[in-house]
Every structure is written in C-alpha cells, then in structure tokens.
One Martini backbone bead per residue (centre of mass of N, CA, C, O) as a GRO file, in nm:
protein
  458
    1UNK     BB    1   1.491  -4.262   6.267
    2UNK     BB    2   1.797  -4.350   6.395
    3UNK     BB    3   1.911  -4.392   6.704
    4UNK     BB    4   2.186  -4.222   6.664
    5UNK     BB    5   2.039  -3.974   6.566
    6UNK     BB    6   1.913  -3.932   6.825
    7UNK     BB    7   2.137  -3.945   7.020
    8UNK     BB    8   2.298  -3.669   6.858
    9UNK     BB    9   2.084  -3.516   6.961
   10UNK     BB   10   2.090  -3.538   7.281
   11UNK     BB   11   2.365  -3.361   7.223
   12UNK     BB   12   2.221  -3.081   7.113
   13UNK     BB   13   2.125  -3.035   7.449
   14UNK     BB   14   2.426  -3.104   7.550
   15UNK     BB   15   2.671  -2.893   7.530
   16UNK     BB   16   2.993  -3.040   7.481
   17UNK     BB   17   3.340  -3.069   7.394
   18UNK     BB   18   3.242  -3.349   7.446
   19UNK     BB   19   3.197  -3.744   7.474
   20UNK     BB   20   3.193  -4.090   7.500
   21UNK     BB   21   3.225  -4.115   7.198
   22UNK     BB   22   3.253  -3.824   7.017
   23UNK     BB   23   3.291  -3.574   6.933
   24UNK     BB   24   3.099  -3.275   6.845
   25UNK     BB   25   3.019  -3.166   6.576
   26UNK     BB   26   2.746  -3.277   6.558
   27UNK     BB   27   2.578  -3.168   6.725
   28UNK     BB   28   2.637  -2.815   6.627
   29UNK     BB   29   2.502  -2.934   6.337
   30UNK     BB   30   2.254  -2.971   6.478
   31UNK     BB   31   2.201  -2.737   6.661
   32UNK     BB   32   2.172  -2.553   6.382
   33UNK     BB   33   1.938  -2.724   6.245
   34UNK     BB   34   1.735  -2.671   6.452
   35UNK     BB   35   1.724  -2.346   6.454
   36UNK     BB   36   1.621  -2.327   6.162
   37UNK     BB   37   1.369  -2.621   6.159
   38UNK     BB   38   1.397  -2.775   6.427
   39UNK     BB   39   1.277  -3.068   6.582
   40UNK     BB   40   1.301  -3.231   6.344
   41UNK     BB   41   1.446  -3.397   6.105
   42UNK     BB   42   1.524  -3.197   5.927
   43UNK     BB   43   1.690  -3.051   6.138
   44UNK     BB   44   1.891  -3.271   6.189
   45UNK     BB   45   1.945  -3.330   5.863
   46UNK     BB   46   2.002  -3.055   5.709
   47UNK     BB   47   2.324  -3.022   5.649
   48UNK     BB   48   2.417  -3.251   5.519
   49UNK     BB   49   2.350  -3.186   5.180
   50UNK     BB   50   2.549  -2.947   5.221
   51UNK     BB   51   2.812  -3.155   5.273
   52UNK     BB   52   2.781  -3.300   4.998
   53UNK     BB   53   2.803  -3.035   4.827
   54UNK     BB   54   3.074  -2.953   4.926
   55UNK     BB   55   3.259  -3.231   4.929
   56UNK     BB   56   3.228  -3.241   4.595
   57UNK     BB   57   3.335  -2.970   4.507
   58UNK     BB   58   3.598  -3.019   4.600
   59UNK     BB   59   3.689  -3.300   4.486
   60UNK     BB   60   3.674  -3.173   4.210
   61UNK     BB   61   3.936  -3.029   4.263
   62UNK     BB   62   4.127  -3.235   4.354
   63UNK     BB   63   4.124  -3.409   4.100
   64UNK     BB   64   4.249  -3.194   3.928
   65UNK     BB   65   4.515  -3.097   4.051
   66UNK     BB   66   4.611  -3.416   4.074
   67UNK     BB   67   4.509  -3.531   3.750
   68UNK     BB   68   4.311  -3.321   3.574
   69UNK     BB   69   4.108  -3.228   3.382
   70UNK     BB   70   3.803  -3.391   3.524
   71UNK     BB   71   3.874  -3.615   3.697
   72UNK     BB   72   3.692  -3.479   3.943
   73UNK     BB   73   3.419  -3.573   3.798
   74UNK     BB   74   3.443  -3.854   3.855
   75UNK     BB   75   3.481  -3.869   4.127
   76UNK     BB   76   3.238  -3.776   4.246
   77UNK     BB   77   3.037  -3.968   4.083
   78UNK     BB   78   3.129  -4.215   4.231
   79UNK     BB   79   3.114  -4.116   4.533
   80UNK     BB   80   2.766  -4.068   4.446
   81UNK     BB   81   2.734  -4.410   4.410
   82UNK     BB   82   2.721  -4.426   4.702
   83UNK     BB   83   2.564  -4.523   5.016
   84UNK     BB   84   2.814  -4.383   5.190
   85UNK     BB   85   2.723  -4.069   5.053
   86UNK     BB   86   2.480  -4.092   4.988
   87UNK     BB   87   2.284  -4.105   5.256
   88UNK     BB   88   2.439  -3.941   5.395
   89UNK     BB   89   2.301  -3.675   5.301
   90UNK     BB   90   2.010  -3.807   5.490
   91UNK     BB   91   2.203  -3.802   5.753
   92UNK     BB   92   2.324  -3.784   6.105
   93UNK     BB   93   2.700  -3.823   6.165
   94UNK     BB   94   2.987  -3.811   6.219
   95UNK     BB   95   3.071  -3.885   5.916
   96UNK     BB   96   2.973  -3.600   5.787
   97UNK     BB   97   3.170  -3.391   5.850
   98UNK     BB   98   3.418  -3.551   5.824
   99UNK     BB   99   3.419  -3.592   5.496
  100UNK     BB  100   3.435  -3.327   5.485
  101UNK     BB  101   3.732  -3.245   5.633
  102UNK     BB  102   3.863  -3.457   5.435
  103UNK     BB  103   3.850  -3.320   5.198
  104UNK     BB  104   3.933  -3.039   5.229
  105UNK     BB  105   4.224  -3.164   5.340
  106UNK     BB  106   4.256  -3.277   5.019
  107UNK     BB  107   4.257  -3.003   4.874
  108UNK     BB  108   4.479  -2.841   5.011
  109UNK     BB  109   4.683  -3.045   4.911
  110UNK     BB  110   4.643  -3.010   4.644
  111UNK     BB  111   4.680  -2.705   4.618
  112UNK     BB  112   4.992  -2.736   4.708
  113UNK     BB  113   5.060  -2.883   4.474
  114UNK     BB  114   4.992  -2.695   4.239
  115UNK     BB  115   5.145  -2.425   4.417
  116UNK     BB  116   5.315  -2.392   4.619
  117UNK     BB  117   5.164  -2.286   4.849
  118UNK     BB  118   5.183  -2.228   5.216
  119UNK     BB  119   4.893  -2.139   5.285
  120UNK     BB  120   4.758  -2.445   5.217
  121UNK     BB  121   4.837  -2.562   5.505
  122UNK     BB  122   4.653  -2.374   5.721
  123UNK     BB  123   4.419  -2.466   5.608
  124UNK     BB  124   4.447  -2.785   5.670
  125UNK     BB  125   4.458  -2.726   5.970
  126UNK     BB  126   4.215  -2.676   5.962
  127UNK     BB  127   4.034  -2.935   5.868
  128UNK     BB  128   4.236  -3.127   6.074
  129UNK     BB  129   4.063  -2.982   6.354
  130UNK     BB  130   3.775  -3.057   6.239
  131UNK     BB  131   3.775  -3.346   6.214
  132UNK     BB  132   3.860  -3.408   6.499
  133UNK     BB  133   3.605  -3.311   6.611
  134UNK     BB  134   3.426  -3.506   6.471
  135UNK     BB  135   3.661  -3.810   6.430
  136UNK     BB  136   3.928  -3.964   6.535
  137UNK     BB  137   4.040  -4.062   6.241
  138UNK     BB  138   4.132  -3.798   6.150
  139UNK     BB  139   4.455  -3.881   6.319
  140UNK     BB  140   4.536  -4.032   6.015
  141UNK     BB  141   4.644  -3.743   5.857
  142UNK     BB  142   4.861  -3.724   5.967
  143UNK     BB  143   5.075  -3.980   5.885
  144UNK     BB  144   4.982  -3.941   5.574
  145UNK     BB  145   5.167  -3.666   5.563
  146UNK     BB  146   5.431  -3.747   5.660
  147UNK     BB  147   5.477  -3.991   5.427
  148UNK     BB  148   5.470  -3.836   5.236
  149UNK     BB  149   5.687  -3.616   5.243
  150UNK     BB  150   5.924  -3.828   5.283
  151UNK     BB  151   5.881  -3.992   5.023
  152UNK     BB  152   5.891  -3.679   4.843
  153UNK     BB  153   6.141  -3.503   4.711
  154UNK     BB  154   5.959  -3.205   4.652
  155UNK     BB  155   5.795  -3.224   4.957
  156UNK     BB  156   6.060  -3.214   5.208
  157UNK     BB  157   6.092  -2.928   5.254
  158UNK     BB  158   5.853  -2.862   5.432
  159UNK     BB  159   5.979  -2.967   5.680
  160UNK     BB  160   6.203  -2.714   5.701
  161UNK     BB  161   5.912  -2.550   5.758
  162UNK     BB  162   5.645  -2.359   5.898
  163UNK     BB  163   5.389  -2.452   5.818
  164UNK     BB  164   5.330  -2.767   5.867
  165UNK     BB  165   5.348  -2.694   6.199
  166UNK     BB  166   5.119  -2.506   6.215
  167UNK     BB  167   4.913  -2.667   6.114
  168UNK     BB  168   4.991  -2.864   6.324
  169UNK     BB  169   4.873  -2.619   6.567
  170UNK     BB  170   4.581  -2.561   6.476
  171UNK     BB  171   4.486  -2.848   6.508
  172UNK     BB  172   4.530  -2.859   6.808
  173UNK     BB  173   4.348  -2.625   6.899
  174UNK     BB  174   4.071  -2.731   6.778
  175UNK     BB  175   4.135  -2.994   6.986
  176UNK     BB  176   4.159  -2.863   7.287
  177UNK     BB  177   3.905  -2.906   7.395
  178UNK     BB  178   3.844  -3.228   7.395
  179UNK     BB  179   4.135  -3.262   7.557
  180UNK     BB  180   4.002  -3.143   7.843
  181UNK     BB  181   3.754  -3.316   7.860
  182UNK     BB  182   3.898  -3.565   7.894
  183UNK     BB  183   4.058  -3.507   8.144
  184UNK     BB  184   3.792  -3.440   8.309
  185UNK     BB  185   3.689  -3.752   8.200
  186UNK     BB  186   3.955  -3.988   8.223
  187UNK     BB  187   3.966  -4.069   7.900
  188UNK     BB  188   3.702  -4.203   7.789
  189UNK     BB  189   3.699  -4.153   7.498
  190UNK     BB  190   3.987  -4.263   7.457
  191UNK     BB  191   3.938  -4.559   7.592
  192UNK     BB  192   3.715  -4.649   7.386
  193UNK     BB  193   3.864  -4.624   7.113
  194UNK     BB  194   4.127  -4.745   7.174
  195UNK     BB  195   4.043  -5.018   7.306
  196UNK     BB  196   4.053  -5.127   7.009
  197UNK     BB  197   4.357  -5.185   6.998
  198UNK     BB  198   4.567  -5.445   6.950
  199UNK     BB  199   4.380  -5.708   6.861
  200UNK     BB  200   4.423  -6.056   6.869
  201UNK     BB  201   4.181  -6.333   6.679
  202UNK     BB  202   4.289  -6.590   6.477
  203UNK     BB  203   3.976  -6.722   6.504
  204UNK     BB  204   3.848  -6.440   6.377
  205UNK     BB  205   4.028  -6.311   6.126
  206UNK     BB  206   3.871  -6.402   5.838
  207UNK     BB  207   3.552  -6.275   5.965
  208UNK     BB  208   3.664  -5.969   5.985
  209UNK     BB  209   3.765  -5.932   5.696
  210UNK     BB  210   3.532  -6.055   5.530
  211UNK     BB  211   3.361  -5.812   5.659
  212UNK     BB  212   3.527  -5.556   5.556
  213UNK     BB  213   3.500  -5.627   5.225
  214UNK     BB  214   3.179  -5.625   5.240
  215UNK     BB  215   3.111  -5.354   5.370
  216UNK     BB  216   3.290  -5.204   5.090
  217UNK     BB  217   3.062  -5.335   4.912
  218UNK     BB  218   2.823  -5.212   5.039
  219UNK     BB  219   2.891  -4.883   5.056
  220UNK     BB  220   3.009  -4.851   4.768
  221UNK     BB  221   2.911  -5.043   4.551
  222UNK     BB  222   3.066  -5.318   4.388
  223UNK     BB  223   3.214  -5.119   4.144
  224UNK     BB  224   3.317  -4.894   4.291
  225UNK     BB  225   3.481  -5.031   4.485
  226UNK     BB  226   3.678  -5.166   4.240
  227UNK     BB  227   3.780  -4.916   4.173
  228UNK     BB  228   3.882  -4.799   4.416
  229UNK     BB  229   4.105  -5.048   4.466
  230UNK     BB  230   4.248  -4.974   4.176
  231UNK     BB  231   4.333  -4.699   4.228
  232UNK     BB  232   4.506  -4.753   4.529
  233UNK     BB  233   4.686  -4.932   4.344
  234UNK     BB  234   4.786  -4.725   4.131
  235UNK     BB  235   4.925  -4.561   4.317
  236UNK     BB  236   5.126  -4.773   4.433
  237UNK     BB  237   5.275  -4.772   4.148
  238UNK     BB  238   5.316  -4.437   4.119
  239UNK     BB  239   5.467  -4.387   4.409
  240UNK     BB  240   5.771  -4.500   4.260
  241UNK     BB  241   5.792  -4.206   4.137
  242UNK     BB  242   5.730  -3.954   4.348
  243UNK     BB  243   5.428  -3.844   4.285
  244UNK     BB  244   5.265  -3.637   4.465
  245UNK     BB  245   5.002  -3.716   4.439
  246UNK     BB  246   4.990  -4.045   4.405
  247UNK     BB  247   5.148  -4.019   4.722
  248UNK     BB  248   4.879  -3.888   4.832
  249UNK     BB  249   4.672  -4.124   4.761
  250UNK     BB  250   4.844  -4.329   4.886
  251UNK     BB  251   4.863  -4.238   5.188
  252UNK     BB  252   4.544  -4.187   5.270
  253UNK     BB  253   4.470  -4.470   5.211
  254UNK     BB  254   4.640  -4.686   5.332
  255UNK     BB  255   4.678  -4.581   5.622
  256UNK     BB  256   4.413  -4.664   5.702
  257UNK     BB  257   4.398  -4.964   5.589
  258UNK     BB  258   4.574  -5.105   5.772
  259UNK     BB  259   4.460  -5.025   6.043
  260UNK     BB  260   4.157  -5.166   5.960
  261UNK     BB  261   4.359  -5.458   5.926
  262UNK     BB  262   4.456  -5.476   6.214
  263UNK     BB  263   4.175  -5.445   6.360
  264UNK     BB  264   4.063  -5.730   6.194
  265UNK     BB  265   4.222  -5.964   6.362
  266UNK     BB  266   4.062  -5.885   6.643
  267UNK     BB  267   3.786  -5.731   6.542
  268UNK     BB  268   3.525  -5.574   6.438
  269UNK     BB  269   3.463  -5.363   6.153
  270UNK     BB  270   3.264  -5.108   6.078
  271UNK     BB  271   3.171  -5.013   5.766
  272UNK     BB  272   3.205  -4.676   5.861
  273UNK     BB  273   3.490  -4.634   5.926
  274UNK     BB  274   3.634  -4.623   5.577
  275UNK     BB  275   3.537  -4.346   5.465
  276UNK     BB  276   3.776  -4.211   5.428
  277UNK     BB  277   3.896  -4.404   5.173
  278UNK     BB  278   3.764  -4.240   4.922
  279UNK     BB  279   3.808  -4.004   4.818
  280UNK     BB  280   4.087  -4.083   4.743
  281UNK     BB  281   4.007  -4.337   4.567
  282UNK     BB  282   3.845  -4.193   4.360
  283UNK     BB  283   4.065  -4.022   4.254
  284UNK     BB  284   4.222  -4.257   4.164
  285UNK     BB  285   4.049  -4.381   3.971
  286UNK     BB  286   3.993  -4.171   3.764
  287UNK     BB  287   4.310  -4.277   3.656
  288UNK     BB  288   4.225  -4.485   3.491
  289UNK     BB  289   4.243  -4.710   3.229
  290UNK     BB  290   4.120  -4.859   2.992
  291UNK     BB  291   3.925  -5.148   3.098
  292UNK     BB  292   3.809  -4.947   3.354
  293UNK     BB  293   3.645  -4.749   3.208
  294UNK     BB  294   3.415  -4.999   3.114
  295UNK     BB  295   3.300  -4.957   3.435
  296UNK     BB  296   3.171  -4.696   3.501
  297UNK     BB  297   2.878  -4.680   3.415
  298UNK     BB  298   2.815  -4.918   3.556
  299UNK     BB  299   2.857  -4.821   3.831
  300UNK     BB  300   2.673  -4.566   3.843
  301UNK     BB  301   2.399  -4.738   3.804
  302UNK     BB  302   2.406  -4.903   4.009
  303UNK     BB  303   2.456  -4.730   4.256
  304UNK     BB  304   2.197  -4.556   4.200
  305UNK     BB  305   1.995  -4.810   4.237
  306UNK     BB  306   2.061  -4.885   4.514
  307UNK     BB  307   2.041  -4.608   4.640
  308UNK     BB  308   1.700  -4.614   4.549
  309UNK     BB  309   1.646  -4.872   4.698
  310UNK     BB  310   1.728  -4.800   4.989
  311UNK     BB  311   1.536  -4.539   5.033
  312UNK     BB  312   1.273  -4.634   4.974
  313UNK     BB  313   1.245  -4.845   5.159
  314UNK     BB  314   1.303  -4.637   5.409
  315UNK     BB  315   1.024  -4.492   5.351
  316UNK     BB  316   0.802  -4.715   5.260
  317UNK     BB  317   0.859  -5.046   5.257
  318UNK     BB  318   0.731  -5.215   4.985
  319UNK     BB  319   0.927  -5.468   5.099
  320UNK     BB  320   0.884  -5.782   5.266
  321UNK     BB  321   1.183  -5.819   5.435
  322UNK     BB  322   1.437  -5.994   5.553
  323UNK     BB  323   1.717  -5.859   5.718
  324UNK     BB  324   1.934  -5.988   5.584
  325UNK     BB  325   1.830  -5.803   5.331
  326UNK     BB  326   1.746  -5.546   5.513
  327UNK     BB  327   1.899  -5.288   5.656
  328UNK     BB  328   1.644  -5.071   5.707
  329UNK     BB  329   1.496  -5.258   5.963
  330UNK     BB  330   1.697  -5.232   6.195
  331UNK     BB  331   1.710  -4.916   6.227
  332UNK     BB  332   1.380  -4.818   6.132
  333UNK     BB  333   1.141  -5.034   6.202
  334UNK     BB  334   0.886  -4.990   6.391
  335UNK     BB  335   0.909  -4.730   6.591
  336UNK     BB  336   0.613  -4.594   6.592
  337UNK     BB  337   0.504  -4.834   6.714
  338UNK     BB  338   0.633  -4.916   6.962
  339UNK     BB  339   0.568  -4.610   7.097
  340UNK     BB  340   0.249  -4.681   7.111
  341UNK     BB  341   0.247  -4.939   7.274
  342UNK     BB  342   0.409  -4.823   7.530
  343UNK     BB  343   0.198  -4.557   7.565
  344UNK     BB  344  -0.028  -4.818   7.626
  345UNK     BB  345   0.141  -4.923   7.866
  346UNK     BB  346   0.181  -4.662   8.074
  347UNK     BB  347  -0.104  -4.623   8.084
  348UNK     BB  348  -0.251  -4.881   8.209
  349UNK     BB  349  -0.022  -4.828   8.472
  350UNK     BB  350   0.021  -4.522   8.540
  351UNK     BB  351   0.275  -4.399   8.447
  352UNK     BB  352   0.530  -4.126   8.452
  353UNK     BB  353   0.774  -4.332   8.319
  354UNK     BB  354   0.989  -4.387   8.077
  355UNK     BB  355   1.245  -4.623   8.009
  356UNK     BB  356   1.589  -4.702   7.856
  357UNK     BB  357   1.903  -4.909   7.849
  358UNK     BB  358   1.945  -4.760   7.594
  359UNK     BB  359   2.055  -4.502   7.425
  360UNK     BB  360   1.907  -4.498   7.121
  361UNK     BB  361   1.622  -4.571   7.245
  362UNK     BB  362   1.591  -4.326   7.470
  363UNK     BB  363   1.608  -4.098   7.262
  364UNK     BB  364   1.353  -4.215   7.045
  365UNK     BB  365   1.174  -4.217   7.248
  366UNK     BB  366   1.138  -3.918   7.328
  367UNK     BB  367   1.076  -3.850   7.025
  368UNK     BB  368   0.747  -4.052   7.033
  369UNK     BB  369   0.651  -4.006   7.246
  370UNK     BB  370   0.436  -3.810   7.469
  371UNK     BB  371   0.481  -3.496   7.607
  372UNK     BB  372   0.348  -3.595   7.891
  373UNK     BB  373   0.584  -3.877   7.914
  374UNK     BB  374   0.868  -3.937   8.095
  375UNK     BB  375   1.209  -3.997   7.922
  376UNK     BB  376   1.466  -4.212   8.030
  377UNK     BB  377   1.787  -4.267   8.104
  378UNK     BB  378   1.984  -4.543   8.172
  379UNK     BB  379   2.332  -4.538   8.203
  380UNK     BB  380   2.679  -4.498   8.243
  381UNK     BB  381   2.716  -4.287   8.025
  382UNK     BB  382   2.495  -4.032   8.169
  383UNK     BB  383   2.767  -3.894   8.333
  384UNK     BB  384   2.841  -3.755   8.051
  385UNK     BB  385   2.593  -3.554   8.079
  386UNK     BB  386   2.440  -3.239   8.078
  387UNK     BB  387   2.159  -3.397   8.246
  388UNK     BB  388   1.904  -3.442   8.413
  389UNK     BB  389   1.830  -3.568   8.712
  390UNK     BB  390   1.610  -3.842   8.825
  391UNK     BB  391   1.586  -3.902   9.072
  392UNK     BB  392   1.384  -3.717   9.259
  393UNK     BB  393   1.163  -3.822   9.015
  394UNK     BB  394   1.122  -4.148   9.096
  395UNK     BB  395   1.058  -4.147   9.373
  396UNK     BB  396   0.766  -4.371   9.403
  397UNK     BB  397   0.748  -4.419   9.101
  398UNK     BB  398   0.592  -4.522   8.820
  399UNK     BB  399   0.702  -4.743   8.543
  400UNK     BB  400   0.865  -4.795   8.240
  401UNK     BB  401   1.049  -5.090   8.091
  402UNK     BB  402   1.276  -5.096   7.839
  403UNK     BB  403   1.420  -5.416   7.663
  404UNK     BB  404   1.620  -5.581   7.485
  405UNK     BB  405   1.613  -5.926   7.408
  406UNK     BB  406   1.912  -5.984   7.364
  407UNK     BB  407   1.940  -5.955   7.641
  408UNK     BB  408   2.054  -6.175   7.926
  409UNK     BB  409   1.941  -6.034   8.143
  410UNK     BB  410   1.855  -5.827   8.436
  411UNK     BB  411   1.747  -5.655   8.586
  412UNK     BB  412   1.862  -5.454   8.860
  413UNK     BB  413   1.714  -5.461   9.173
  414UNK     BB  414   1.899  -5.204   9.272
  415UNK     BB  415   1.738  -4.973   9.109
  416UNK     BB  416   1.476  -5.093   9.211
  417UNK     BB  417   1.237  -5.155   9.422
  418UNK     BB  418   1.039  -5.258   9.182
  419UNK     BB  419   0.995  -5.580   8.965
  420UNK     BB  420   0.750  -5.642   8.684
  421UNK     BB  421   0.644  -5.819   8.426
  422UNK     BB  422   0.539  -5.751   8.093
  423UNK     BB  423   0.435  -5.770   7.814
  424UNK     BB  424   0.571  -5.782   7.526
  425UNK     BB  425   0.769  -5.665   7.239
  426UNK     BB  426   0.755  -5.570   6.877
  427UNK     BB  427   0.907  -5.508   6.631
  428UNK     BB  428   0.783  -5.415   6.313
  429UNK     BB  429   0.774  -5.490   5.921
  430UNK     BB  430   0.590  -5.612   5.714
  431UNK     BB  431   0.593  -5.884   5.924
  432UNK     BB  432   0.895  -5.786   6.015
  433UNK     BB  433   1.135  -5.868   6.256
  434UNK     BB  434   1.353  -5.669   6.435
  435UNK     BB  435   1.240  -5.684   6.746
  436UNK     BB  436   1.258  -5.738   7.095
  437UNK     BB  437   1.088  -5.662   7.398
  438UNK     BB  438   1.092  -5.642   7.774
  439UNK     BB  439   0.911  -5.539   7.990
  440UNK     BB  440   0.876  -5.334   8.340
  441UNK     BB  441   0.769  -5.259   8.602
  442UNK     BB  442   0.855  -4.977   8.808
  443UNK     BB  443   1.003  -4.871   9.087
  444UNK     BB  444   1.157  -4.602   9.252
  445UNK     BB  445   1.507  -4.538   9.286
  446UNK     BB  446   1.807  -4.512   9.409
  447UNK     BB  447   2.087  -4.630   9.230
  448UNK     BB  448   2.392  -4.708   9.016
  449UNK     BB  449   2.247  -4.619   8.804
  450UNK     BB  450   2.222  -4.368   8.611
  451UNK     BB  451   1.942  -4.080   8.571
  452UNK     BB  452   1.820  -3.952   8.304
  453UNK     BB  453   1.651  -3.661   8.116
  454UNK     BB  454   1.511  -3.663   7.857
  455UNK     BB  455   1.467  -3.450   7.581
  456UNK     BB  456   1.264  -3.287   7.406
  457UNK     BB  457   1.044  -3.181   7.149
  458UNK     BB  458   0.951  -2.837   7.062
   0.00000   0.00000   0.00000
C-alpha cells in the first residue's frame, strides 16, 4: 500500500465532511469497504475494481450514444488499456470514484443527445454533485458543459428549461456539506487547492508543459495517449459543425486540458490530475477513422503489457531497477522492512510510541507497526482532523520520531523536551534505494505543531 492510500484510509477513521486536502467521498468509499472485508489492503480497496467495471460499462453506453453502435466497446477497451484507469482499478484515491462520477455524469450527456428527454439533467446533477464529493476537479464539469449548450444550437434550448438549472441545484445540494465543513475551517482545502492557480513561473514553464505531456504520456500508456490526442483534435475539427456529440467531446476534454496547461506555465501539474480528459478524449479516440484505426490493436498490447509490467513489478518486484526507472519504487518499496527496522530502533529505546511528521508515512506507519506500539502524527494538517489529542499521552514519555532524509531542517526542539539523534534508515527494494529516514529520541511535551493518535487496523 502506498502513503496516500493509508493516509486516506485514516480518513476513514475520522469522517467528516470535508478534509484539508480533499473533499470525502474516498473516505465514505474506504469505510464502506472496511465494514465489508476488514481493515486489511483488500477492504481499503474493495470498491475500486467495482467502480471500474461500472465506469466501463457506462463508457461503453456513452461512445455508443454519442458516436454510433460499437464505438462505446473501443472506448472502454483504450480506456482500460491505460496505466491510469488499470492501475486505477486496484488502488483507492480520490480519483477513483472522481473518474466513476465524471464517467456517470457524461454517460448521462450523451444520454440527453440521444433522446432529449430532459429528465437525463437530472441524473447528470446527481453525478457531478457525488464528482464534487470526490474531488475539486470536478467543478470542471459546470464551465464544459455550458459551453456545450452556448456552443450548440440544437441544445440551446435547454438554456432556456428548467432541467439544467435543477440539475446544478442538485448538484450544489450534494455539494453542500463539503462547503459548510470549510466554512467552518477558515476554506482550508479551497485555500490549499485554489491557491495553486494563477501561477506563472515563465522560466520553468517549458519544464513544467513537457512534465505534464510526459505524464499523460506515461499513464495513458503512449499509443493510446496518441490516440486520445488525435482524437480531441478530431473533436475539435467537428464541433465546427456544432453537432452535439462531438461539441460534447469536445468540451469535456479541451475545457480542462487547457486549465491544466495555464496551471503549467507556473508549477507543476501532477501526471494524475488531468484523468478527467481521458473518458471523453477515449470516446473521441474511437471515432478516428483511416491510418488511426491501425494504431488501436497496437495500442492496446502495448497498453496491456506496460500494465502488467506495472502490476508485476509492484507485487513481486522481480527486476531491480533503479527510481528512476520503476515508478513503483518510490511508492510502494520497502515499507514494511523499514516498520520492522523502525520497530527494532523503538524496542531498543524502551519507546512508547513512534511519531512521523508527515501525513502519508504517519499513516503507513500505523498500518504496518506492531499493534501495541502507539503511533503518532505531528504535523499542522492534523487539526483539522478528529483524531484524539496525543498531547496528555505523550508528556514525560520517550518516542522514535522518524522523519525523511529529503527534508533538510531538524526537529524544532520546540515541540518536544528532548531530541537525541538515532543511526538513520533506509528504505530499499532488491537494493535499490528508494528514501532514507533520520530517527530520533524524543521526550514528549505539548509543543506548537498538533499531534493526534493514528487509528490502527482492527
């Protein structure tokens, strides 16, 4: 398991409308799978597998809808041949439930192309309302689909109805937890996400565009990325005819990729942000016609093998390849050698719990520790979160703080009595090294940064 999936698993200890980084739905989708298979990786990744075969099978209605019979069946087959919905499949983040919701919600688009009845806004307002519970991106929905409608002039109509305004009343209603709890905590996660807009860095911005060309490149699997490409451009060629599909195609993708490339002229655009372009760019892709169709079958072996080279890789990790080389490395390498060494260095020390000062390896920690070691997070994001005070247990009481090697600061002795440096660890798979760690002794006392107990597995 990877930090940010443990980390969102003790979202799932903690629910609670909103967090400081995401809105809940992984939480809701975590917790629903825990209740059903425990608290082992199976149970935090229960639903995901499910979440991608109903979001294929919606695809498959939607190419086929917009595009004619069979079209849908080459979309999902592209879509699933891509790292970021395979992948996707058999781990659990926000953007898992995001692509099943931004699928629904464009499944239900092509649904009102197709018979105009107007009762298909409503569906879509449910769809881009659990979006939004997912994951901000998905307020991307609203500006693509009113310029479809501005756009189209078969579907102006609707402007003019009461459906689609119902719809996003729906849609904001589902949404309105989400912005009571940030309300109520000063618009935290809008503050953290917003705050990286409007940035422009113009002498790192070909640096941060070829970041982001590479990633989509890299998870979309480069052939089938080739083709979502072609097949944007292909949109973009026939929404000059203003014909609904292709103006819908057309919106859905263009109008996020482009936010994503004004967000690269200033910072970096993480590889799994712009997943929301791919339904419908895969959706495009299938309507390619001539020398493209004889990219698809290439496409999908390709797509295929990366990702059971992926997957493989991630599981047994028989090649011992360097970071650089193996994303899964980074991720995923050598977590529970290094809780077993962490927990040899707290026995050593006679400690009674373990600490780390960032959110992802805190969380990992809990999960992979011995259950009757307490295991803490410091760090300011944890006040917005309720999990008990660590703080009365943790005066007068000795601890292993572990902290990565990348950070070039030092404990602030502010925060604890004593700190004492411990000999360092390294994390590494098939001796390929993937981070190293700083331990060190620490004596408890109420300090400046918050410090709450992490949940453990029942």
């Amino acid at each position: 398991m990877a930090p940010d999936e443990a980390y969102y698993w003790v979202w799932a200890h903690a629910l609670a409308p909103g967090y400081f980084d995401h809105p809940p739905m992984v939480a809701l989708w975590i917790r629903a799978g825990v209740a059903i298979a425990g608290d082992g990786n199976l149970g935090v990744r229960l639903l995901a597998p499910f979440a991608a075969a109903l979001g294929s099978l919606l695809l498959v209605r939607a190419g086929d809808d917009l595009l004619g019979r069979g079209r849908g069946v080459i979309a999902a087959l592209l879509l699933n041949a891509t790292l970021l919905f395979a992948v996707g499949a058999t781990t659990m983040t926000p953007d898992t439930p995001l692509l099943l919701f931004w699928t629904a919600a464009l499944w239900a688009l092509a649904r009102l192309v197709a018979t105009q009845d107007g009762r298909w806004w409503l569906v879509a307002g449910v769809a881009a309302g659990l979006a939004l519970d997912s994951k901000y991106t998905a307020v991307l929905l609203a500006p693509a689909i009113l310029l479809w409608l501005v756009m189209t002039p078969a579907m102006r109509h609707w402007l003019a109805r009461p459906q689609p305004w119902l719809a996003a009343a729906i849609a904001l209603v589902l949404f309105a937890p989400v912005l009571r709890w940030n309300a109520a905590h000063g618009w935290i996660s809008f503050a953290k996400q917003g705050g990286r807009a409007g940035a422009f860095d113009p002498g790192r911005a070909l640096q941060f565009l070829g970041e982001l060309v590479a990633g989509q490149l890299g998870l979309g699997t480069p052939l089938v990325a080739l083709l979502c490409g072609a097949g944007i451009g292909l949109a973009l060629r026939r929404c000059r005819s203003r014909d609904p599909a292709w103006t819908l195609l057309a919106a859905v993708t263009v109008v996020p990729a482009l936010v994503f490339v004004q967000h690269a002229l200033g910072d970096r655009v993480q590889a799994n942000w712009p997943a929301i372009l791919f339904p419908g760019a895969a959706i495009a892709a299938a309507g390619l016609a001539g020398v493209w169709r004889r990219v698809f079958a290439p496409a999908l072996a390709l797509g295929i093998a990366l990702t059971a080279l992926v997957w493989t890789q991630a599981a047994v990790a028989p090649l011992a390849l360097p970071m650089l080389m193996d994303p899964t490395l980074l991720r995923l390498g050598g977590w529970s050698e290094l809780a077993a060494a962490v927990a040899a260095q707290a026995a050593a020390q006679h400690a009674d719990f373990v600490v780390a000062d960032n959110y992802g390896q805190a969380a990992l920690l809990a999960r992979l520790l011995p259950p009757g070691l307490a295991v803490l997070g410091t760090e300011g994001r944890w006040q917005y979160f309720n999990l008990p005070d660590a703080t009365p247990l943790i005066a007068g009481r000795t601890g292993v703080l572990v902290r990565s090697a990348r950070r070039d600061d030092h404990p602030d002795a502010a925060d604890w009595a004593s700190v004492a440096p411990l000999p360092p660890l390294t994390r590494a798979r098939n001796g390929m090294t993937a981070e190293g760690f700083r331990l060190y002794r620490v004596v408890g006392r109420a300090g400046d940064q918050p410090i709450v107990v992490m949940p453990r597995p029942q």
